Coordinates of C-alpha atoms in Angstrom, one line a residue:
M560 CA 105.6 102.2 131.9
M561 CA 103.8 103.9 129.1
S562 CA 102.5 107.5 129.7
H563 CA 100.9 110.4 127.8
S564 CA 100.4 114.0 128.7
D565 CA 96.8 113.8 127.8
V566 CA 96.0 110.8 130.0
R567 CA 93.1 111.6 132.3
V568 CA 93.0 108.5 134.3
R569 CA 95.6 105.7 134.8
Q570 CA 94.5 102.6 136.7
I571 CA 97.1 99.9 137.4
T572 CA 96.2 96.4 138.4
R573 CA 98.5 93.6 139.3
V574 CA 97.0 90.1 139.7
L575 CA 98.2 86.5 139.1
M576 CA 98.6 85.4 135.5
V577 CA 95.8 83.0 134.4
V578 CA 95.0 81.5 131.0
L579 CA 91.3 82.2 130.6
P580 CA 89.6 83.5 133.7
L581 CA 85.9 82.9 134.4
L582 CA 85.1 86.4 133.4
I583 CA 86.3 85.9 129.8
I584 CA 84.2 82.7 129.7
A585 CA 81.2 84.6 130.9
G586 CA 81.9 87.3 128.3
S587 CA 82.1 84.6 125.6
I588 CA 78.7 83.2 126.6
V589 CA 77.2 86.7 126.3
A590 CA 78.8 87.2 122.9
Y591 CA 77.7 83.8 121.8
S592 CA 74.1 84.4 122.8
M593 CA 74.1 87.7 120.9
S594 CA 75.4 85.9 117.8
M595 CA 72.6 83.3 118.0
S596 CA 70.0 86.0 118.2
A597 CA 71.7 87.8 115.3
S598 CA 71.5 84.7 113.0
N599 CA 67.7 84.6 113.3
Q600 CA 67.3 87.9 111.3
P601 CA 64.9 87.7 108.4
L602 CA 66.3 86.9 105.0
P603 CA 65.9 89.7 102.4
T604 CA 64.7 88.8 99.0
Q605 CA 66.8 89.6 95.9
A606 CA 66.5 92.7 93.8
G607 CA 63.3 94.3 92.4
G608 CA 62.8 97.4 90.3
S609 CA 61.6 100.2 92.5
S610 CA 63.8 102.4 94.8
A611 CA 64.0 101.9 98.5
T612 CA 62.6 104.5 100.8
P613 CA 64.8 106.8 103.0
E614 CA 63.6 104.9 106.0
E615 CA 64.9 101.7 104.6
I616 CA 68.2 103.2 103.8
E617 CA 68.4 104.5 107.4
I618 CA 67.7 101.0 108.7
M619 CA 70.6 99.7 106.6
I620 CA 73.2 102.3 107.6
S621 CA 72.2 101.8 111.3
Q622 CA 72.3 98.0 111.1
G623 CA 74.7 96.3 113.5
W624 CA 76.9 93.4 112.4
K625 CA 78.6 90.4 114.0
T626 CA 81.8 89.5 112.1
L627 CA 83.3 86.0 111.8
H628 CA 86.7 85.5 110.1
F629 CA 87.2 82.1 108.6
G630 CA 90.8 82.5 107.2
A631 CA 92.4 82.0 103.8
V632 CA 90.4 79.9 101.3
V633 CA 92.6 80.4 98.1
T634 CA 96.3 80.6 98.3
P635 CA 99.1 80.9 95.7
G636 CA 99.9 77.8 93.7
E637 CA 102.9 75.5 93.6
P638 CA 106.2 76.9 92.1
G639 CA 105.9 77.3 88.4
A640 CA 102.1 77.7 88.5
Y641 CA 100.3 80.6 86.8
D642 CA 99.3 81.8 90.3
D643 CA 102.4 81.0 92.4
A644 CA 103.1 84.6 93.4
R645 CA 99.7 86.2 94.2
V646 CA 96.0 85.5 94.2
E647 CA 93.7 88.4 94.7
N648 CA 90.5 90.4 93.6
P649 CA 88.0 87.5 94.0
A650 CA 84.6 87.7 92.2
V651 CA 82.2 85.0 93.3
I652 CA 78.8 84.0 91.7
R653 CA 76.5 81.1 92.5
D654 CA 75.7 79.1 89.4
G655 CA 73.1 76.5 90.4
D656 CA 74.7 74.3 93.1
T657 CA 78.2 75.5 92.2
Y658 CA 80.1 78.6 93.3
L659 CA 82.4 80.0 90.7
M660 CA 85.3 82.3 91.7
Y661 CA 87.3 84.4 89.2
Y662 CA 90.4 86.1 90.5
S663 CA 93.6 87.9 89.5
A664 CA 96.6 85.6 89.5
L665 CA 100.3 86.6 89.2
S666 CA 103.1 84.1 88.4
S667 CA 106.7 84.4 89.7
S668 CA 107.7 85.2 86.2
G669 CA 105.6 88.4 86.4
E670 CA 102.7 87.4 84.2
W671 CA 99.2 88.4 85.2
C672 CA 96.1 86.4 84.2
I673 CA 92.5 85.9 85.3
A674 CA 91.9 82.5 86.7
A675 CA 88.9 80.5 87.9
A676 CA 88.0 78.1 90.7
K677 CA 84.9 76.2 91.7
S678 CA 83.4 75.2 95.0
H679 CA 80.3 73.4 96.5
D680 CA 80.2 75.6 99.6
G681 CA 82.2 78.8 98.9
L682 CA 84.9 77.6 101.4
S683 CA 86.8 74.7 99.8
W684 CA 87.9 75.6 96.2
T685 CA 89.3 73.6 93.3
K686 CA 91.3 75.6 90.8
I687 CA 90.3 75.4 87.2
G688 CA 93.1 77.4 85.6
A689 CA 93.6 80.6 83.7
V690 CA 90.6 81.8 81.6
I691 CA 91.9 85.3 80.4
T692 CA 95.5 86.1 79.6
A693 CA 97.3 89.2 78.2
A694 CA 98.3 87.1 75.2
M695 CA 94.6 86.8 74.2
L696 CA 94.3 90.5 74.0
V697 CA 97.6 91.0 72.2
D698 CA 96.5 88.4 69.6
A699 CA 93.3 90.5 69.1
G700 CA 95.4 93.6 68.5
Y701 CA 95.3 95.3 71.9
D702 CA 98.6 96.6 73.3
V703 CA 98.4 95.4 76.9
T704 CA 100.9 93.7 79.3
G705 CA 98.5 92.5 82.0
V706 CA 94.9 91.6 82.9
W707 CA 93.3 91.7 86.3
Q708 CA 90.3 92.5 88.6
P709 CA 87.5 90.3 87.1
C710 CA 83.8 90.5 87.7
V711 CA 81.3 88.0 86.2
V712 CA 77.5 88.1 85.8
K713 CA 75.4 85.4 84.2
E714 CA 72.4 86.4 82.1
G715 CA 70.5 83.5 80.5
D716 CA 73.1 81.0 79.3
L717 CA 75.8 83.6 78.8
Y718 CA 78.6 84.5 81.2
Y719 CA 79.8 88.1 81.0
L720 CA 83.3 88.6 82.3
F721 CA 84.4 92.2 82.9
F722 CA 88.1 92.9 83.7
A723 CA 90.8 95.6 83.6
A724 CA 93.8 95.7 81.3
N725 CA 96.6 98.3 81.0
L726 CA 95.9 99.4 77.4
M727 CA 98.2 101.8 75.6
Q728 CA 96.1 104.9 74.9
S729 CA 96.1 107.1 71.8
W730 CA 97.8 109.9 73.8
G731 CA 100.8 107.7 74.6
K732 CA 100.0 106.6 78.2
R733 CA 99.3 103.0 79.4
R734 CA 96.1 103.2 81.4
D735 CA 93.7 100.7 82.9
T736 CA 90.7 100.1 80.6
I737 CA 87.6 97.9 81.3
F738 CA 87.2 95.0 78.9
L739 CA 84.5 92.4 78.3
A740 CA 84.6 88.7 77.3
T741 CA 81.7 86.2 77.1
S742 CA 81.4 82.5 77.5
Y743 CA 78.8 79.7 77.4
D744 CA 80.5 77.5 79.9
G745 CA 82.2 80.0 82.2
V746 CA 85.7 78.7 81.3
N747 CA 86.3 79.3 77.6
Y748 CA 85.9 83.0 76.8
D749 CA 85.7 85.0 73.6
L750 CA 87.0 88.5 73.8
V751 CA 84.5 91.3 73.0
G752 CA 86.8 94.2 73.6
P753 CA 86.9 97.5 75.7
V754 CA 83.6 98.7 77.0
L755 CA 84.8 101.6 79.2
Y756 CA 87.8 103.8 78.3
P757 CA 89.7 106.1 80.6
M758 CA 89.7 109.9 80.1
R759 CA 92.8 111.8 79.2
K760 CA 92.0 114.5 81.8
G761 CA 89.9 114.7 84.9
M762 CA 88.9 112.2 87.6
E763 CA 88.9 109.0 85.4
Q764 CA 92.4 108.9 83.9
A765 CA 92.4 105.2 84.6
V766 CA 89.3 103.0 85.1
W767 CA 89.6 99.6 86.8
Q768 CA 88.1 97.1 89.2
P769 CA 84.6 96.9 87.6
Y770 CA 81.8 95.3 89.5
V771 CA 78.4 94.8 87.7
T772 CA 75.0 94.2 89.3
K773 CA 71.4 94.3 88.0
F774 CA 69.1 97.0 89.4
G775 CA 65.6 96.7 88.1
S776 CA 65.7 96.5 84.4
K777 CA 69.2 98.1 84.1
W778 CA 72.7 97.0 84.8
L779 CA 75.0 99.1 86.9
M780 CA 78.8 99.0 86.7
Y781 CA 80.8 100.3 89.7
Y782 CA 84.4 101.0 89.1
I783 CA 87.5 102.9 90.4
G784 CA 88.6 106.0 88.6
N785 CA 92.1 107.4 89.2
D786 CA 92.8 111.2 89.2
Y787 CA 96.5 111.7 88.7
R788 CA 96.4 115.5 89.2
T789 CA 96.9 115.0 93.0
V790 CA 99.8 113.4 94.9
P791 CA 99.1 110.8 96.0
H792 CA 96.6 110.2 93.2
T793 CA 93.0 110.3 94.2
T794 CA 90.7 107.2 93.7
R795 CA 87.0 107.5 93.6
I796 CA 84.1 105.1 92.9
F797 CA 82.1 105.8 89.8
V798 CA 79.0 104.2 88.2
A799 CA 77.9 103.5 84.6
E800 CA 74.6 102.1 83.3
S801 CA 73.7 99.7 80.5
S802 CA 70.6 97.9 79.2
D803 CA 72.5 95.1 77.4
L804 CA 75.9 94.8 79.2
Y805 CA 77.8 95.9 76.0
E806 CA 77.1 99.7 75.7
W807 CA 77.7 101.7 78.9
T808 CA 76.8 105.3 79.8
R809 CA 78.6 107.1 82.6
L810 CA 76.4 108.3 85.4
G811 CA 79.0 110.0 87.6
M812 CA 80.6 109.5 91.0
A813 CA 79.1 107.2 93.6
L814 CA 81.6 107.5 96.5
Q815 CA 84.8 109.2 97.4
H816 CA 87.1 109.6 100.4
A817 CA 86.2 111.4 103.6
L818 CA 88.6 113.7 105.4
G819 CA 89.1 113.0 109.0
E820 CA 87.8 109.4 108.6
W821 CA 89.2 105.9 108.3
D822 CA 88.8 106.0 104.5
L823 CA 91.2 108.7 103.3
R824 CA 91.3 106.9 100.0
V825 CA 88.8 104.4 98.6
F826 CA 89.8 101.2 96.8
G827 CA 88.6 97.7 96.0
L828 CA 84.9 97.3 95.7
S829 CA 81.9 95.0 95.1
A830 CA 78.2 95.6 94.7
M831 CA 74.9 93.8 94.9
V832 CA 71.2 94.6 95.1
V833 CA 69.0 93.3 97.9
D834 CA 65.4 94.4 98.5
D835 CA 65.8 97.3 96.0
V836 CA 68.8 98.6 97.9
V837 CA 72.2 98.7 96.3
W838 CA 74.9 97.5 98.7
L839 CA 78.5 98.6 98.1
A840 CA 81.5 97.1 99.9
Y841 CA 84.7 99.0 99.6
S842 CA 88.2 99.3 101.1
G843 CA 89.4 102.4 102.9
E844 CA 93.0 103.4 103.3
R845 CA 94.6 105.2 106.3
P846 CA 97.2 106.6 106.6
L847 CA 97.6 108.0 103.1
R848 CA 99.9 106.0 100.8
S849 CA 100.2 103.2 103.3
Y850 CA 97.8 100.8 101.5
A851 CA 96.7 99.7 105.0
M852 CA 93.0 99.1 104.4
S853 CA 89.9 97.8 106.1
I854 CA 86.5 97.2 104.7
G855 CA 83.2 99.2 105.0
L856 CA 79.7 99.2 103.6
A857 CA 77.6 101.9 101.9
F858 CA 73.9 101.8 100.7
S859 CA 71.9 103.5 98.0
A860 CA 68.3 103.7 97.0
D861 CA 69.0 104.9 93.4
G862 CA 72.4 103.3 92.8
I863 CA 74.2 106.7 92.6
E864 CA 73.9 108.5 96.0
F865 CA 75.4 106.3 98.7
Y866 CA 75.3 106.5 102.5
R867 CA 78.0 104.9 104.6
S868 CA 77.3 102.5 107.5
Y869 CA 77.4 104.3 110.8
H870 CA 79.7 101.4 112.0
N871 CA 82.4 101.4 109.3
P872 CA 84.8 99.8 109.0
V873 CA 82.7 96.6 109.5
L874 CA 85.6 94.2 108.8
L875 CA 88.9 94.7 110.5
K876 CA 92.4 93.3 109.9
A877 CA 92.1 90.7 112.6
L878 CA 94.1 87.7 111.3
E879 CA 97.9 87.4 111.1
G880 CA 97.7 86.7 107.4
E881 CA 95.8 89.9 106.7
K882 CA 97.5 92.3 109.2
A883 CA 98.8 94.7 106.5
R884 CA 95.7 95.0 104.3
I885 CA 92.2 93.6 103.5
S886 CA 90.6 94.8 100.3
D887 CA 88.9 93.9 97.0
T888 CA 85.7 92.2 98.1
S889 CA 83.1 90.0 96.5
M890 CA 79.9 89.7 98.5
M891 CA 76.7 87.7 98.4
W892 CA 73.6 87.6 100.6
E893 CA 72.8 84.0 101.4
G894 CA 71.3 82.1 104.4
G895 CA 70.5 85.3 106.4
K896 CA 74.1 86.5 106.3
L897 CA 76.5 88.6 104.3
R898 CA 79.2 86.3 102.8
I899 CA 82.4 88.2 101.8
W900 CA 85.4 87.0 99.9
Y901 CA 88.4 89.4 99.9
D902 CA 92.1 89.5 99.6
G903 CA 94.4 89.8 102.6
F904 CA 98.1 90.8 102.7
D905 CA 100.5 90.1 105.6
G906 CA 103.3 92.1 104.2
Q907 CA 104.7 89.2 102.1
T908 CA 101.9 87.1 100.6
V909 CA 98.5 88.0 99.1
R910 CA 95.8 85.4 99.7
I911 CA 92.0 85.2 99.3
F912 CA 90.1 85.1 102.6
Y913 CA 86.5 84.5 103.6
A914 CA 84.3 86.2 106.3
E915 CA 80.7 86.4 107.3
L916 CA 78.7 89.3 108.6
L917 CA 75.5 88.5 110.5
P918 CA 72.9 91.1 111.2
S919 CA 72.8 91.8 114.9
P920 CA 71.2 94.2 117.4
V921 CA 74.7 94.9 118.7
N922 CA 78.0 95.2 116.9
I923 CA 80.5 92.4 117.6
R924 CA 83.9 92.9 116.1
Q925 CA 86.8 90.5 116.0
V926 CA 89.7 92.9 116.5
F927 CA 92.7 90.5 116.9
I928 CA 92.7 86.8 116.3
H929 CA 96.0 85.1 117.4
R930 CA 98.0 88.1 116.2
S931 CA 101.7 88.1 117.1
V932 CA 103.7 91.1 118.4
S933 CA 107.2 91.3 119.9
Y934 CA 108.7 93.9 122.2
P935 CA 109.4 96.8 121.6
N936 CA 106.8 96.8 118.8
S937 CA 103.1 97.4 119.6
I938 CA 100.0 96.1 117.9
T939 CA 97.3 98.6 117.1
S940 CA 93.7 97.8 116.1
D941 CA 91.9 99.4 113.1
W942 CA 89.4 102.2 113.8
I943 CA 86.4 101.1 115.8
C944 CA 83.7 103.6 115.0
G945 CA 80.1 104.5 116.0
L946 CA 78.2 106.1 118.8
Y947 CA 77.5 103.6 121.5
D948 CA 76.1 103.6 125.1
T949 CA 78.2 100.5 126.1
I950 CA 81.6 99.2 124.9
R951 CA 82.8 95.9 126.1
I952 CA 86.3 94.8 125.4
Y953 CA 87.5 91.1 125.7
F954 CA 91.3 90.8 125.6
H955 CA 93.8 88.0 126.0
A956 CA 97.6 87.9 125.5
T957 CA 100.1 85.1 126.2
T958 CA 102.6 87.4 127.9
T959 CA 102.4 90.4 130.3
G960 CA 102.6 93.9 128.9
W961 CA 100.8 97.2 128.6
V962 CA 97.4 97.7 126.9
W963 CA 95.8 101.1 126.4
I964 CA 92.9 102.7 124.5
E965 CA 93.2 105.7 122.2
I966 CA 90.3 108.0 121.6
W967 CA 89.9 110.0 118.4
S968 CA 90.1 113.7 118.9
E969 CA 88.0 115.7 116.4
E970 CA 89.7 118.9 117.4
D971 CA 93.3 117.5 117.0
Q972 CA 92.4 115.0 114.2
E973 CA 94.5 112.4 115.9
F974 CA 94.2 109.6 118.4
I975 CA 94.9 110.5 122.1
E976 CA 95.8 107.9 124.7
S977 CA 92.9 107.9 127.2
W978 CA 93.6 105.1 129.6
N979 CA 96.1 102.4 130.1
F980 CA 97.1 99.7 132.6
E981 CA 99.7 97.1 133.1
Y982 CA 98.4 93.8 131.6
F983 CA 98.8 90.6 133.7
E984 CA 95.8 88.5 132.8
S985 CA 93.0 88.1 130.3
F986 CA 90.1 90.4 131.2
Y987 CA 86.6 91.5 130.3
L988 CA 86.4 95.3 130.4
G989 CA 83.2 97.3 129.9
Y990 CA 82.6 101.0 129.5
C991 CA 79.2 102.5 130.0
Y992 CA 79.1 105.7 128.1
Y993 CA 76.3 108.2 129.0
Y994 CA 76.5 111.0 126.6
Y995 CA 76.7 114.6 127.9
Q996 CA 77.5 113.4 131.5
P997 CA 80.5 111.7 133.1
C998 CA 81.0 108.1 132.0
K999 CA 81.4 105.3 134.5
Q1000 CA 83.5 102.3 133.8
E1001 CA 82.2 99.0 135.0
I1002 CA 85.4 97.9 136.6
Y1003 CA 87.6 101.0 136.8
T1004 CA 86.4 104.6 137.1
L1005 CA 86.9 106.6 133.9
E1006 CA 85.5 109.9 132.8
L1007 CA 85.4 110.6 129.0
A1008 CA 83.6 113.0 126.7
P1009 CA 81.4 111.2 124.1
V1010 CA 83.6 109.4 121.6
R1011 CA 83.1 108.5 117.9
A1012 CA 86.1 106.3 117.3
F1013 CA 88.7 104.5 119.3
R1014 CA 91.4 101.9 118.9
I1015 CA 93.1 99.4 121.1
V1016 CA 96.9 99.2 121.5
F1017 CA 99.1 96.5 123.2
V1018 CA 102.9 96.3 123.7
P1019 CA 104.3 93.1 125.4
D1020 CA 107.0 93.1 128.0
T1021 CA 110.6 92.4 127.1
S1022 CA 110.0 88.7 127.8
G1023 CA 109.4 87.9 124.1
T1024 CA 106.6 87.5 121.5
A1025 CA 103.0 87.6 122.5
E1026 CA 100.0 86.1 120.8
V1027 CA 97.0 88.5 121.2
S1028 CA 93.3 88.0 120.7
C1029 CA 90.6 90.6 121.3
W1030 CA 87.0 91.4 120.4
V1031 CA 84.5 94.1 121.2
V1032 CA 80.8 94.2 121.8
L1033 CA 79.3 97.6 121.0
S1034 CA 75.7 98.5 121.9

């Protein structure tokens, strides 16, 4: 039996094991009806030139989301292929009736390149092949050993492909530098050269993962800057501005880590503009140096000062194939929903996944989707954040075990076990939180102070491996 000195209430229930009790089915109907109402949200129009109001930004950071994970859509190639080791860093654009994806590809021989694929729906992809290689840059006189992290925009008939390469600098260090290449067909590219160099000192000692979007009459480039003066090195998101996509002026920092939060370091990003609001999707790491990441959103009226969503992270590591990390997004607003491509890592293989976020009056998170765990190991969810009146948890596992909830303590800066019980069947569990007064649980009695973040933990019995699924409805 699991215990903790800080446990306030422990309720134990023993009932007969069932596969999917009627209560779970009822809960599924509730969640399904919520998702249907969510899909009827109005469709924003694409970017204009004037800034959004503070009220519009407040609406965006308060917006609830229903998440849907669709699984891997691009996987490593056959042995001997240019992408047989890794596929990651997707960048997707819609070009007429075709979707084009550019991504980082690694071969088993250790060679990085930028590859392309095409699709009619954004889900089923046909690989085109490598479009940028390190050899192309070496032939042009640049001392690099790899290329990665593409972003493409199309202006008129010309495709502009931005990417990072580890260029040898004049001070003797090999540092990521942002390059540009152009094409008239999206496949055959001509190298332009570096457009943004790292700085020898300061917060941008390497610059990488560019993402470009148009904001009014200007182009904005968001990118990661590495500060090697700290251990581990600090990563921040910066922004630069251009009128022609060739000459760029640095504007400063757009987003950095937040102490005591889920995003102790910020990584892979993408950006777009909808209704004069700049949307930024980014990856947050916790614990430090773990590279365990989930994905959040931030919004800006001017492209420089960003405000995080109240409900970050909005996309969790739910699938088995993404259990170690999700990061490096590409996003598009289409059909009344946010479409997101991202890379996921299960500890062995990096693949490109796809998910959708639907605007919703409540937050619905897929927490675990057929995740496996074996005794004595436990499975722990990502942070689930936000101030809610009601939290409903839907949980199912294929074996018995123990499940508990951990509440984030602002005072201790750690998660504290709040409640647990012995798991024998699938269940629907709802908490009704009434702030500044005792909280009554819908099924069991539980008193809690108001919470800002919690997570769900499960450990199976010694009987073997469990397959776990869980989602939450937050309102």
